[in-house]
Amino acid sequence: MEGSYLPILMLCAMLAFLLCGGGWVFAWKHLRRRIDERFDVLSEHLERHAAECPIRKEHLLASCLPADPERKGNGSFHRSFRASYPGFLPTLRERVPGITPAEETLCMLIKMNLSNREIADKMSISIGSLHTTRYRLKQKMPPEAAKGMDEWVRAIE
């Protein structure tokens, strides 16, 4: 008789585990959707006021960046950046053939006038890895760009 309660107890424990896990996944997706919606609203607001205060726009946009802009499913950062600088990525790709998505993200963060520490934090990499990425990117750039890479990237419209 005691053995008959064990399967029922295990089944109840598994059911409780599945319900809690499913609730957590639902809550996480709901929270992520709300964050994306708020980020999109903020991006639209920034677009409307871009002409009034372009420097503040860059800092506000930078402060809203997720910890890892390369994270899969993070289209809102790229959408916001493309809305703020519509010609930047096509021009960059034309001038730097063979640029990788990580190098594009690095250039986007440079364009936003972030420091090396901020860029490393946003890309979730060490300063050493950032220097390596910068070095490899400089190798792909035209000679005049490699000397003053940050200024060259910021000058791209």
XYZ file of C-alpha atoms in Angstrom:
157
model
C 0.000 0.000 0.000
C 2.865 2.364 0.791
C 4.389 1.740 -2.647
C 1.206 2.960 -4.410
C 1.623 6.498 -3.022
C 5.132 6.917 -4.389
C 4.183 7.105 -8.106
C 1.343 9.511 -7.306
C 3.669 11.674 -5.225
C 6.273 11.688 -8.009
C 3.615 12.571 -10.589
C 2.380 15.471 -8.430
C 5.938 16.741 -7.957
C 6.597 16.586 -11.709
C 3.330 18.389 -12.443
C 4.169 21.133 -9.944
C 7.641 21.485 -11.455
C 6.218 21.788 -14.982
C 3.640 24.365 -13.902
C 6.252 26.502 -12.150
C 8.679 26.230 -15.073
C 5.996 27.084 -17.622
C 4.911 30.079 -15.562
C 8.481 31.312 -15.364
C 8.973 31.023 -19.133
C 5.692 32.851 -19.777
C 6.626 35.632 -17.339
C 10.091 35.981 -18.903
C 8.680 36.282 -22.433
C 6.072 38.783 -21.258
C 8.721 40.891 -19.513
C 11.003 40.774 -22.571
C 8.130 41.880 -24.813
C 7.345 44.824 -22.490
C 11.011 45.881 -22.450
C 11.158 45.771 -26.257
C 7.944 47.810 -26.535
C 9.261 50.477 -24.164
C 12.580 50.580 -25.999
C 10.749 51.076 -29.309
C 8.671 53.921 -27.828
C 11.831 55.578 -26.531
C 13.510 55.164 -29.918
C 10.552 56.796 -31.679
C 10.663 59.667 -29.192
C 14.389 60.105 -29.799
C 13.878 60.120 -33.570
C 11.362 62.968 -33.303
C 13.735 65.081 -31.236
C 17.011 64.135 -32.922
C 17.473 67.526 -34.561
C 17.039 69.370 -31.263
C 19.716 67.582 -29.267
C 21.871 65.079 -31.202
C 24.438 64.597 -28.428
C 21.827 63.741 -25.810
C 20.244 61.322 -28.275
C 23.474 59.325 -28.495
C 23.898 59.165 -24.727
C 20.263 58.207 -24.135
C 20.425 55.540 -26.806
C 23.681 54.219 -25.347
C 22.207 54.035 -21.857
C 19.311 51.948 -23.190
C 21.549 49.402 -24.863
C 21.320 45.915 -23.507
C 24.451 44.464 -21.952
C 25.084 42.485 -25.121
C 24.003 44.118 -28.407
C 25.096 40.987 -30.291
C 22.597 38.841 -28.387
C 20.244 36.981 -30.686
C 16.799 38.516 -30.870
C 17.993 42.014 -30.084
C 16.652 43.745 -33.168
C 15.514 46.865 -31.323
C 19.073 48.182 -30.890
C 19.823 47.709 -34.585
C 16.431 49.154 -35.610
C 16.967 52.216 -33.444
C 20.477 52.737 -34.726
C 19.380 52.375 -38.363
C 16.573 54.867 -37.753
C 19.021 57.372 -36.254
C 21.768 56.811 -38.851
C 20.074 55.339 -41.950
C 23.075 55.522 -44.279
C 25.746 54.433 -41.826
C 25.745 50.639 -42.249
C 25.463 50.593 -46.070
C 28.309 53.117 -46.345
C 30.406 51.202 -43.814
C 29.872 47.906 -45.662
C 30.828 49.578 -48.932
C 34.011 51.112 -47.511
C 35.068 48.068 -45.452
C 34.460 44.890 -47.465
C 34.324 41.704 -45.430
C 33.290 43.410 -42.183
C 31.760 40.982 -39.682
C 28.560 41.597 -37.663
C 30.644 42.003 -34.478
C 32.831 44.594 -36.205
C 29.703 46.389 -37.436
C 28.433 46.510 -33.861
C 31.800 47.879 -32.733
C 31.573 50.620 -35.370
C 28.006 51.415 -34.316
C 29.132 51.841 -30.711
C 32.110 53.971 -31.818
C 29.691 56.128 -33.836
C 27.713 56.647 -30.632
C 30.861 58.094 -29.045
C 31.224 55.446 -26.328
C 34.498 54.867 -24.507
C 36.452 51.612 -24.812
C 35.226 50.514 -21.370
C 31.594 51.197 -22.320
C 32.011 49.390 -25.646
C 33.593 46.364 -23.952
C 30.765 46.288 -21.401
C 28.057 46.580 -24.066
C 29.653 43.847 -26.179
C 30.298 41.678 -23.082
C 33.981 41.254 -23.915
C 37.221 42.128 -22.154
C 39.281 45.195 -23.013
C 41.912 42.851 -24.488
C 39.336 41.260 -26.793
C 38.142 44.722 -27.771
C 41.693 45.709 -28.729
C 42.005 42.521 -30.798
C 38.712 43.255 -32.572
C 39.829 46.835 -33.229
C 43.165 45.597 -34.620
C 41.464 43.147 -36.987
C 39.022 45.827 -38.095
C 41.886 48.255 -38.818
C 43.459 45.623 -41.077
C 40.320 45.652 -43.245
C 40.039 49.440 -43.408
C 41.592 51.749 -45.980
C 45.023 53.108 -44.932
C 43.733 56.616 -44.219
C 41.089 55.201 -41.867
C 43.441 53.004 -39.854
C 45.358 55.998 -38.447
C 42.329 57.627 -36.837
C 39.779 54.852 -36.834
C 37.325 56.390 -34.344
C 37.226 59.744 -36.137
C 36.901 58.004 -39.506
C 33.966 55.903 -38.251
C 32.247 58.913 -36.652
C 32.571 60.857 -39.931
C 30.536 58.257 -41.839
C 27.050 59.552 -42.504
